[in-house]
XYZ file of C-alpha atoms in Angstrom:
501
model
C 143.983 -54.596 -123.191
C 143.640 -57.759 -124.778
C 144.831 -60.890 -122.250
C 148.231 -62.795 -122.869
C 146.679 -65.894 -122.517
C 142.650 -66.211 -123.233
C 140.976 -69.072 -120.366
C 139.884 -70.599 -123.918
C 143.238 -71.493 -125.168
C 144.499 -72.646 -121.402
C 141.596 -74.876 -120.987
C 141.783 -75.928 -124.504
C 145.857 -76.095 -124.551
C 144.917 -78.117 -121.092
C 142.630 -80.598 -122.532
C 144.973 -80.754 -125.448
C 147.807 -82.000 -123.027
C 145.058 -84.662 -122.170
C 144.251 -85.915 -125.260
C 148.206 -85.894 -126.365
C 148.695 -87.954 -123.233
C 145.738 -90.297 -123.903
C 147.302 -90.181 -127.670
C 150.570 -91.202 -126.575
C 149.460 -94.287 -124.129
C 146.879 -95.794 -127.158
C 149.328 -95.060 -129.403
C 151.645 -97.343 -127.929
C 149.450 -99.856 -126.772
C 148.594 -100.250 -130.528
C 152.400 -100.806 -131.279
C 152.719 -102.990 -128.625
C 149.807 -105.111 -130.000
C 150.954 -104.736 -133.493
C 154.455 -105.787 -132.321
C 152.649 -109.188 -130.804
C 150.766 -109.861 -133.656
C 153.827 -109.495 -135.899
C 155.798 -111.803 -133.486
C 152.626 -114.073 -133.494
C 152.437 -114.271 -137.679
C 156.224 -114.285 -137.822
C 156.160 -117.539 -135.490
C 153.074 -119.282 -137.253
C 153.400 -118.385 -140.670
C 157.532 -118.179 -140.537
C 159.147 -120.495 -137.720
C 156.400 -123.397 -137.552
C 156.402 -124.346 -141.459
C 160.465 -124.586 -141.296
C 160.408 -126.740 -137.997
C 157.339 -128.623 -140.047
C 159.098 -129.151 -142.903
C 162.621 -129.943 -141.481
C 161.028 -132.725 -139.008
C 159.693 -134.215 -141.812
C 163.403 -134.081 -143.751
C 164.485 -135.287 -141.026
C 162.052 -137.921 -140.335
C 162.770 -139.237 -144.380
C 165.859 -138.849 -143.984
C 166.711 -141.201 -140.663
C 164.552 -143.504 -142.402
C 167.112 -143.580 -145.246
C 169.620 -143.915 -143.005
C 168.236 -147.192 -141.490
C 167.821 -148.521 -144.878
C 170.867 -148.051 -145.773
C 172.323 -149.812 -142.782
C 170.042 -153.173 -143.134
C 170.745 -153.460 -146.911
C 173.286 -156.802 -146.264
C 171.145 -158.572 -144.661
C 168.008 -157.318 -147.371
C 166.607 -160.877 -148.947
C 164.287 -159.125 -151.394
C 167.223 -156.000 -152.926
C 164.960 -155.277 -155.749
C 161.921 -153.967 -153.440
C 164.732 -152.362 -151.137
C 166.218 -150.321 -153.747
C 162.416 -149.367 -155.117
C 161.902 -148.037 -151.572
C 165.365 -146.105 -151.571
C 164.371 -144.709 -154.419
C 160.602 -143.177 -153.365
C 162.403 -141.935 -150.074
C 165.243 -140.193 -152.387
C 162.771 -138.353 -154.250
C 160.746 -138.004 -151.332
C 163.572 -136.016 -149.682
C 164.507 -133.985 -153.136
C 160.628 -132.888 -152.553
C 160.751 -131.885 -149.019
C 164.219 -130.364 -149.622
C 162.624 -127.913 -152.092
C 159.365 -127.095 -149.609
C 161.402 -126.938 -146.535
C 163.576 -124.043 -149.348
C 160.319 -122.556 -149.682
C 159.414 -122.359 -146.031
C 162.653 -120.851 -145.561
C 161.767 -118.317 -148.446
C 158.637 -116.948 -146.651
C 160.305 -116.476 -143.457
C 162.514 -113.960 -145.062
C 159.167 -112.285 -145.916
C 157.041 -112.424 -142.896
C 160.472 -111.588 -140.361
C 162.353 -108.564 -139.090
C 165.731 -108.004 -140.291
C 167.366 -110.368 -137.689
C 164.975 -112.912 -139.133
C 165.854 -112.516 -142.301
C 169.444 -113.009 -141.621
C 168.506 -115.737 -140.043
C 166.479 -117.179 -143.117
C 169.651 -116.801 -145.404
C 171.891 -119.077 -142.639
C 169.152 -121.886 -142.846
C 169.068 -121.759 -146.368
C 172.668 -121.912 -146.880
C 172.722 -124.865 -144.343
C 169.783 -126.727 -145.891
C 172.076 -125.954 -149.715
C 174.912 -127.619 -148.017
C 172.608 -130.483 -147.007
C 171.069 -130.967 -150.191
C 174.982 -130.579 -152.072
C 175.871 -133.628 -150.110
C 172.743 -135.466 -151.151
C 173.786 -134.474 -155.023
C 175.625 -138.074 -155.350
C 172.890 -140.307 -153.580
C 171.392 -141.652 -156.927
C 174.731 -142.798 -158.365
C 175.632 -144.889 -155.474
C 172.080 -146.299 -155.073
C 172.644 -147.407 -158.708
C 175.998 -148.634 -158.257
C 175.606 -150.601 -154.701
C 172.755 -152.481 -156.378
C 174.454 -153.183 -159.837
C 177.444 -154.872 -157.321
C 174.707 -157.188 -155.518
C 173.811 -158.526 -158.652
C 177.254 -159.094 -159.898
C 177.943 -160.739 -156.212
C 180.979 -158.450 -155.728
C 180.939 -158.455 -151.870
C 183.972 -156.178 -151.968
C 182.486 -153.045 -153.809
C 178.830 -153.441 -152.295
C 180.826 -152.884 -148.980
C 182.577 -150.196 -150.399
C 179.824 -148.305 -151.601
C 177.594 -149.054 -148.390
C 180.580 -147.494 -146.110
C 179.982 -144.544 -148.476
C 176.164 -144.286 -149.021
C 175.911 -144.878 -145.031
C 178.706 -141.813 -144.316
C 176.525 -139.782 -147.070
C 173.512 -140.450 -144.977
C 174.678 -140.033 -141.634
C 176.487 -137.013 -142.267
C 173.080 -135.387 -143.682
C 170.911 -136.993 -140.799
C 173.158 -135.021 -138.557
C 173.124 -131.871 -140.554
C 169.806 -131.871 -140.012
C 170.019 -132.289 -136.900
C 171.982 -129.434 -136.122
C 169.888 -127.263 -138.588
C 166.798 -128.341 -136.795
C 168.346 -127.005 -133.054
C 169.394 -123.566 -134.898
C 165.743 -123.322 -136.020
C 164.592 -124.736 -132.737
C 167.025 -122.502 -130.796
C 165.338 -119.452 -132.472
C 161.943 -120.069 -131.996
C 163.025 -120.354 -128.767
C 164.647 -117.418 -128.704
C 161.667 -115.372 -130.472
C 159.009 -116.980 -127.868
C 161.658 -115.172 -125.056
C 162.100 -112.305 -126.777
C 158.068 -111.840 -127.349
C 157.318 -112.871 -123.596
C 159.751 -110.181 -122.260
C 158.403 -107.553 -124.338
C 154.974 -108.109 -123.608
C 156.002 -108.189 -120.008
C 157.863 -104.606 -120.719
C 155.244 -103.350 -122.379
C 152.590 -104.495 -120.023
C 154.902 -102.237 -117.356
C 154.999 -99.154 -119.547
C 151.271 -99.545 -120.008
C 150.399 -99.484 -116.770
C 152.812 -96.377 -116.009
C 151.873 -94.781 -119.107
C 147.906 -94.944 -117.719
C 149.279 -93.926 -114.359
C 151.022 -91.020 -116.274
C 147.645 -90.427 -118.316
C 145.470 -90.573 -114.804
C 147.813 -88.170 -113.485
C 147.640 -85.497 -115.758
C 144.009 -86.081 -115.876
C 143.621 -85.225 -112.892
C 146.353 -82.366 -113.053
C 144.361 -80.725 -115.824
C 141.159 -80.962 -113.895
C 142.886 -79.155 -110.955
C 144.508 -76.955 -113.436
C 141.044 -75.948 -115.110
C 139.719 -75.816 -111.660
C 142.336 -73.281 -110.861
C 141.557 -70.916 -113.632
C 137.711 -70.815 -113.457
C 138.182 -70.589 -109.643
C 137.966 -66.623 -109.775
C 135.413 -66.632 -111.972
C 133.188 -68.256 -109.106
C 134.761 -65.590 -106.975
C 133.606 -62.721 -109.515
C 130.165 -64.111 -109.309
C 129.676 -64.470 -105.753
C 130.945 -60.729 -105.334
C 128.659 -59.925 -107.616
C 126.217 -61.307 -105.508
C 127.235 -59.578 -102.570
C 127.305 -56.340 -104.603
C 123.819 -56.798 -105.140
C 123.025 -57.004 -101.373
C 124.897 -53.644 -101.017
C 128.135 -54.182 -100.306
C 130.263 -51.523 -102.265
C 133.561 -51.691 -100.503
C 136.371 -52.355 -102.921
C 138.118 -55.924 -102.457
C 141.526 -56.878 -103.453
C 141.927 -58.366 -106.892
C 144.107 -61.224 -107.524
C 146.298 -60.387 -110.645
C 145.507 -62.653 -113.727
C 146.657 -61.877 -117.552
C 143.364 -63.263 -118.789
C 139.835 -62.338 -119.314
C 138.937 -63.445 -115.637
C 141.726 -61.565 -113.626
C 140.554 -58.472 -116.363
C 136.666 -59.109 -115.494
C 137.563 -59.177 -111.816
C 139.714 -55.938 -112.284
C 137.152 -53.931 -114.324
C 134.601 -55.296 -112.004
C 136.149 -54.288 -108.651
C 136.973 -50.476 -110.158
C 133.487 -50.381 -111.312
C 132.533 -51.234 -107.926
C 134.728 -48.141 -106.576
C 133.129 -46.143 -108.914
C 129.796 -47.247 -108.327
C 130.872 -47.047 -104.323
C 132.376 -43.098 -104.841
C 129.310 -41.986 -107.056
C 126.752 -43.241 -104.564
C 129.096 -41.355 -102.117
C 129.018 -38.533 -103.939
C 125.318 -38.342 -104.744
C 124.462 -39.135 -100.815
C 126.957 -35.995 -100.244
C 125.325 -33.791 -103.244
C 121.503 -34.667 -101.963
C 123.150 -33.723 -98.273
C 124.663 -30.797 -99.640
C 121.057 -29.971 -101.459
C 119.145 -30.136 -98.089
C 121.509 -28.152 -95.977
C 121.224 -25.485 -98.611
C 117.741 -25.387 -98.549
C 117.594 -25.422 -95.100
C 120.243 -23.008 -95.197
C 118.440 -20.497 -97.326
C 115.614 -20.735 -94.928
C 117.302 -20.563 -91.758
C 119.488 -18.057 -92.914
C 116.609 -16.091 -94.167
C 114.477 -16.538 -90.743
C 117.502 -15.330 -88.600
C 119.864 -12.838 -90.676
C 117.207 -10.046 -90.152
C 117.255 -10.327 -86.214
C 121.095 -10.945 -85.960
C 121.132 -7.771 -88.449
C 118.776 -5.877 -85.357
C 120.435 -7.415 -82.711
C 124.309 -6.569 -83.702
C 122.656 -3.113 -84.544
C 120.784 -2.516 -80.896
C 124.362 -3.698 -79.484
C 126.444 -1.060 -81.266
C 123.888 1.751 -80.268
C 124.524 0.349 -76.494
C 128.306 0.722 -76.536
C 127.768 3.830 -77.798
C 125.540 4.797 -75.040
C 127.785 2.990 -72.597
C 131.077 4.159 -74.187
C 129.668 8.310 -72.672
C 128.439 7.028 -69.331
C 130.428 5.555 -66.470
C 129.536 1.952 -66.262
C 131.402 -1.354 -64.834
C 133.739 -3.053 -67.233
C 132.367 -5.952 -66.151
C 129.238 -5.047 -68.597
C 131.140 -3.836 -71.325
C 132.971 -7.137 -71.356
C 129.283 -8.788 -71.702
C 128.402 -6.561 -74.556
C 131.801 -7.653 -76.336
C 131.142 -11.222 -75.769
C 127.688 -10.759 -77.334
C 129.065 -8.890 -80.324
C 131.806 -11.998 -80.661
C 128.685 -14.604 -80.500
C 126.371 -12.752 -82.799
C 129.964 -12.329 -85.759
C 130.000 -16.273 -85.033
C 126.228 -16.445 -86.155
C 127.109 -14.714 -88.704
C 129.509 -16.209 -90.110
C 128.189 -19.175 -90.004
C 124.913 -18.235 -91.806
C 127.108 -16.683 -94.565
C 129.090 -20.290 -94.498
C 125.325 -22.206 -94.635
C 124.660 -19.415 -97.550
C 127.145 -19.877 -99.673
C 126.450 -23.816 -99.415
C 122.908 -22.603 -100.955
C 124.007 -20.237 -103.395
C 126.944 -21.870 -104.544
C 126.810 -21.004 -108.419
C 127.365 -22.748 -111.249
C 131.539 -21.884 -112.176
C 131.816 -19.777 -115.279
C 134.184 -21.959 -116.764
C 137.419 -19.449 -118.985
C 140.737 -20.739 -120.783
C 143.039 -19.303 -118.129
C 147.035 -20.624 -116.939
C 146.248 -22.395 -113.569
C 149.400 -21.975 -112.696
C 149.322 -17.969 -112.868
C 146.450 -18.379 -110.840
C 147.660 -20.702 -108.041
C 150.775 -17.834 -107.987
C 148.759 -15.731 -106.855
C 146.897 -17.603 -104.429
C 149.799 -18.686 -102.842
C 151.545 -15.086 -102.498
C 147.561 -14.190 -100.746
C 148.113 -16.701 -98.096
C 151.939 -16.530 -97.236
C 151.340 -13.825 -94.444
C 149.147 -15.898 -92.801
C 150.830 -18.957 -93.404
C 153.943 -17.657 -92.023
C 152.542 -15.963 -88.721
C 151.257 -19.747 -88.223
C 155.118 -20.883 -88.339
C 154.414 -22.656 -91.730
C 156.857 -22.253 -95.090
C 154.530 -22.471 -98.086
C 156.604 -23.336 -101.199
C 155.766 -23.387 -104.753
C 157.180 -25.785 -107.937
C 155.409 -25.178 -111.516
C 155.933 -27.208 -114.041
C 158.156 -26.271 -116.817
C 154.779 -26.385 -120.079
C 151.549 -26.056 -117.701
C 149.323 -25.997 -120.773
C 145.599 -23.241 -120.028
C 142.629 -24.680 -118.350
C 138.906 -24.562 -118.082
C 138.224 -23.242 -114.340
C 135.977 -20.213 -112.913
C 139.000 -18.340 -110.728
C 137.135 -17.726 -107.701
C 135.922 -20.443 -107.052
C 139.362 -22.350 -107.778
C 140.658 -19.870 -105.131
C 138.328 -20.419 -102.796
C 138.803 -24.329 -103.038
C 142.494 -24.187 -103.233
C 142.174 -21.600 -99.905
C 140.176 -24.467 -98.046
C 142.918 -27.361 -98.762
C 145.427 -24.490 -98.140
C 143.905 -23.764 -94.165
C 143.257 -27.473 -93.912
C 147.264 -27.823 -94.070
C 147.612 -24.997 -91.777
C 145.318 -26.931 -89.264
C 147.238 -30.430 -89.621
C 150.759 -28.475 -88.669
C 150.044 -26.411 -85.470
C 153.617 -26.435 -84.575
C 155.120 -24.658 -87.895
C 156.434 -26.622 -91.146
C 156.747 -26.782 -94.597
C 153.799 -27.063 -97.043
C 154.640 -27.886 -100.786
C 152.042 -26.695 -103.519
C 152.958 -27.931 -107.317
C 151.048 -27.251 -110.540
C 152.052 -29.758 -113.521
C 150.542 -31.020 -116.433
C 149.387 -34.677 -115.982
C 147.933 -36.194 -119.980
C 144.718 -34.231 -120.344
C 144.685 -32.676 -117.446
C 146.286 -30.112 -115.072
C 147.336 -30.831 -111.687
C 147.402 -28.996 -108.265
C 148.743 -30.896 -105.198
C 148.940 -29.899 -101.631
C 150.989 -31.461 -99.552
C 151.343 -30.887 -95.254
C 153.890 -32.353 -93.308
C 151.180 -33.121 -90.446
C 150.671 -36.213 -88.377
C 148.304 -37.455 -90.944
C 145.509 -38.954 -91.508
C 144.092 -42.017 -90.815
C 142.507 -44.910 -93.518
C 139.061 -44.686 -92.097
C 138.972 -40.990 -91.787
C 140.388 -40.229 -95.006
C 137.627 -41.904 -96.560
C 135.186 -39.346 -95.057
C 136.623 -35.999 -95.289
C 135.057 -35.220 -98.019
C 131.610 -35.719 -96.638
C 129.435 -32.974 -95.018
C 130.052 -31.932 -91.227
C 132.523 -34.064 -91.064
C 135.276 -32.537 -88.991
C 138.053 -33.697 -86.841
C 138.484 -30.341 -85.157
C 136.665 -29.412 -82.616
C 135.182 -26.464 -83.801
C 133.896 -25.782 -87.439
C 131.158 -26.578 -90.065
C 132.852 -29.748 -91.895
C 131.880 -28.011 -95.077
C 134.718 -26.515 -96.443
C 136.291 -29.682 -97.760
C 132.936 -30.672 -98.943
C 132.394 -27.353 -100.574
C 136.004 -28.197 -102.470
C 134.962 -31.389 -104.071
C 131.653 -29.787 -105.034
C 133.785 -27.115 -106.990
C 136.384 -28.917 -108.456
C 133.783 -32.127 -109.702
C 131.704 -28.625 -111.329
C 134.715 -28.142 -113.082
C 134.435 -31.507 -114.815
C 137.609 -32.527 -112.407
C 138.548 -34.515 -109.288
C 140.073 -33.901 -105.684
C 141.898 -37.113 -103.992
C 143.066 -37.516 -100.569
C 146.671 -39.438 -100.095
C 149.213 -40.391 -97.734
C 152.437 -38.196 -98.524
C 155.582 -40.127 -98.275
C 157.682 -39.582 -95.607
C 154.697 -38.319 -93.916
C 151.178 -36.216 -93.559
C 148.683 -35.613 -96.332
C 148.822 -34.738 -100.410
C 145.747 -33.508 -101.632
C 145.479 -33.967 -105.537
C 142.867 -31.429 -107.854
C 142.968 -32.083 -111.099
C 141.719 -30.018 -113.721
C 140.734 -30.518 -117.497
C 143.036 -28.685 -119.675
C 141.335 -26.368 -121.988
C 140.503 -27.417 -125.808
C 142.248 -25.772 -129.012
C 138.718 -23.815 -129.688
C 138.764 -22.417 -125.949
């Protein structure tokens, strides 16, 4: 199954995150700078020529003033009104450059600047209007000194003098408003350098911070991955128990998964070949020992039955005849037990038919009723409703399903019920057993399956071992599982038979 999310694209969506908050905090410092700088050219190239070129207006212009004012008391009026002159056209020329100044700081301004601009030129139009009649009363006061009319020079000096005045203090005022916002820019820059000096420092706080976040963050997801390898580690001194797996949706948290169920696997096949090479020697040695000692057992049960016989016409104790049963009981159990070690050795290969499992386990069931019943116990059968044919050898599926069947019996000595189902599962068919015993526990389920293993007090311990041996020669499995509610489920499962069986 492919992952939701690959560790590639977190780490890289991670680092992304870094880089868009590293993005975002020289992005703005840039803007911030650029902001300065434009404040900075907007103040030298706009602001400072104005206030330059105003001052000097107004410089010209109080000089005028002056002038104007000392003109009765001027000896020489011919070089006054030659200097009147120069500083009138003087003024018309710094008039038209303090325009121009104005002009450019409409360029190099924001909007509110350029608002501004147009108010300083209309003030510095409604200077220069009241300068318009300057020349005719310069021309005019003088022509009156040399007629010597003393009434209409003071006429038009109380006029030239209001003309002057008047401008010297419109230029006054004009230089505050431009003084006033260069004042008012200079604030304006200081407090936004001071802001953005604040949102720098949190914005490199905030970029530090995730930083470090994404470090944890990558940390985080290559943290099992460290994990993985160290179990591998410890897989490769031996240790095949199956850990837990912490869930994940990527390629890690898959690796782990995959790597912990091959571990299982690799844990149950070891298992199972330590159990087959176990089951190989015990039926070797079983072949031999059974060989060495059937013969004798075969004399001595016979030389036993001829000494009934001969004690069975003659008058003898019971007490001996009781001896002679107790030695026929012992030499069965030999027996028995030599045909159990025999069949361990002889166990064939399963001649493997397209058959219905479920007919089968029918009839398997109806054999052991009786003696499930005289134990107290209720066996009950539930087949599926399509139990599609199967590849199995019958007898030795009956003499599997028999074992689970008397292992049940065992784990209820006081009577109950015992469920047996047969379903189709996918590709397979499935038998379950399931007792209503005490259980069994975590450690000892994982072993029942292994030779002599036994938690009765009497027995081989290879019938259950003899089961998985069948059913995994069947190309199948056999599980062991706590039934809910209570006691034990065994699970066989069976390969269902192809179209061209």
């Amino acid at each position: 199954m492919k992952p939701r999310r690959t560790v590639a694209a977190r780490i890289l969506a991670s680092f992304a995150v870094t880089l868009l908050a590293f993005a975002i905090t020289a992005g703005y410092s840039a803007l911030s700078l650029k902001r300065t700088a434009d404040d900075s050219d907007e103040l030298a190239k706009g602001y400072v020529p104005v206030a330059l070129k105003i001052g000097q207006l107004r410089a010209v212009q109080s000089t005028l003033a002056a002038l104007v004012d000392g003109i009765p008391d001027e000896k020489n009026p011919l070089s006054m009104r030659v200097v009147l002159e120069t500083l009138s056209s003087v003024r018309r020329v710094t008039l038209d450059e303090s325009r121009a100044a104005m002009t450019n700081l409409r360029s190099v301004g924001d909007d509110a600047t350029k608002r501004l601009a147009l108010d300083l030129i209309g003030e510095l139009d409604a200077v220069q209007a009241s300068f318009a009649s300057d020349r005719g009363s310069i021309d005019r006061l003088f022509s009156d000194l040399d007629a010597g009319d003393r009434d209409a020079v003071n006429r038009e000096l109380l006029q030239l003098g209001a003309m002057e005045h008047d401008g010297e203090k419109r230029l006054r005022v004009l230089t505050e408003h431009v003084d006033r916002a260069m004042v008012d820019l200079s604030s304006a820059t200081r407090a936004r350098e001071r802001r953005a000096i604040l949102q720098l420092a949190l914005l490199a706080a905030l970029t530090l911070a995730v930083g470090i976040g994404v470090a944890v963050h990558t940390r985080r997801i290559l943290g099992p991955l460290e994990r993985v390898t160290e179990r591998a580690q410890a897989v490769a001194r031996g240790d095949l128990t199956p850990k837990p797996v912490t869930e994940s949706d990527d390629e890690i948290g898959q690796l782990a998964a995959a790597f912990e169920r091959m571990v299982s696997a690799v844990g149950r096949a070891q298992s199972r070949a330590v159990a087959n090479e176990r089951l190989a020697a015990i039926g070797k040695m079983a072949a031999h020992v059974t060989h060495e000692i059937r013969n004798p057992l075969s004399s001595i049960g016979l030389n036993i039955e001829l000494l009934e016989e001969e004690l069975g016409a003659s008058n003898v104790a019971a007490e001996a005849k009781a001896l002679l049963g107790s030695i026929t009981r012992e030499v069965q159990r030999l027996e028995h037990l030599s045909e159990e070690y025999l069949r361990v050795a002889r166990l064939p290969q399963p001649r493997m038919e397209a058959d219905d499992l479920a007919s089968a386990i029918r009839e398997i069931v109806a054999f052991a009723k009786p003696e499930m019943e005289r134990a107290g116990l209720e066996i009950a059968l539930e087949i599926g409703v399509v139990v599609p044919p199967a590849l199995f050898d019958e007898g030795q599926i009956r003499q599997a399903l028999l074992n689970v069947l008397r292992n049940a019996r065992e784990a209820m000595p006081d009577g109950g019920r015992v469920d047996v189902s047969v379903n189709a599962e996918g590709m397979s068919v499935v038998a379950r057993v399931e007792d209503r015993g005490s259980g069994i526990p975590d450690d000892v389920r994982s072993r029942i399956f292994d030779p002599f293993f036994s938690t009765k007090g009497e027995g081989t311990g290879l019938g259950l071992a003899i089961t998985r041996q069948i059913v995994e020669a069947h190309g199948g499995s056999i599980s062991c599982e706590p039934r809910d509610g209570g006691g034990t489920s065994f699970r066989i499962l069976l390969p269902i038979s192809s179209a061209r069986h």
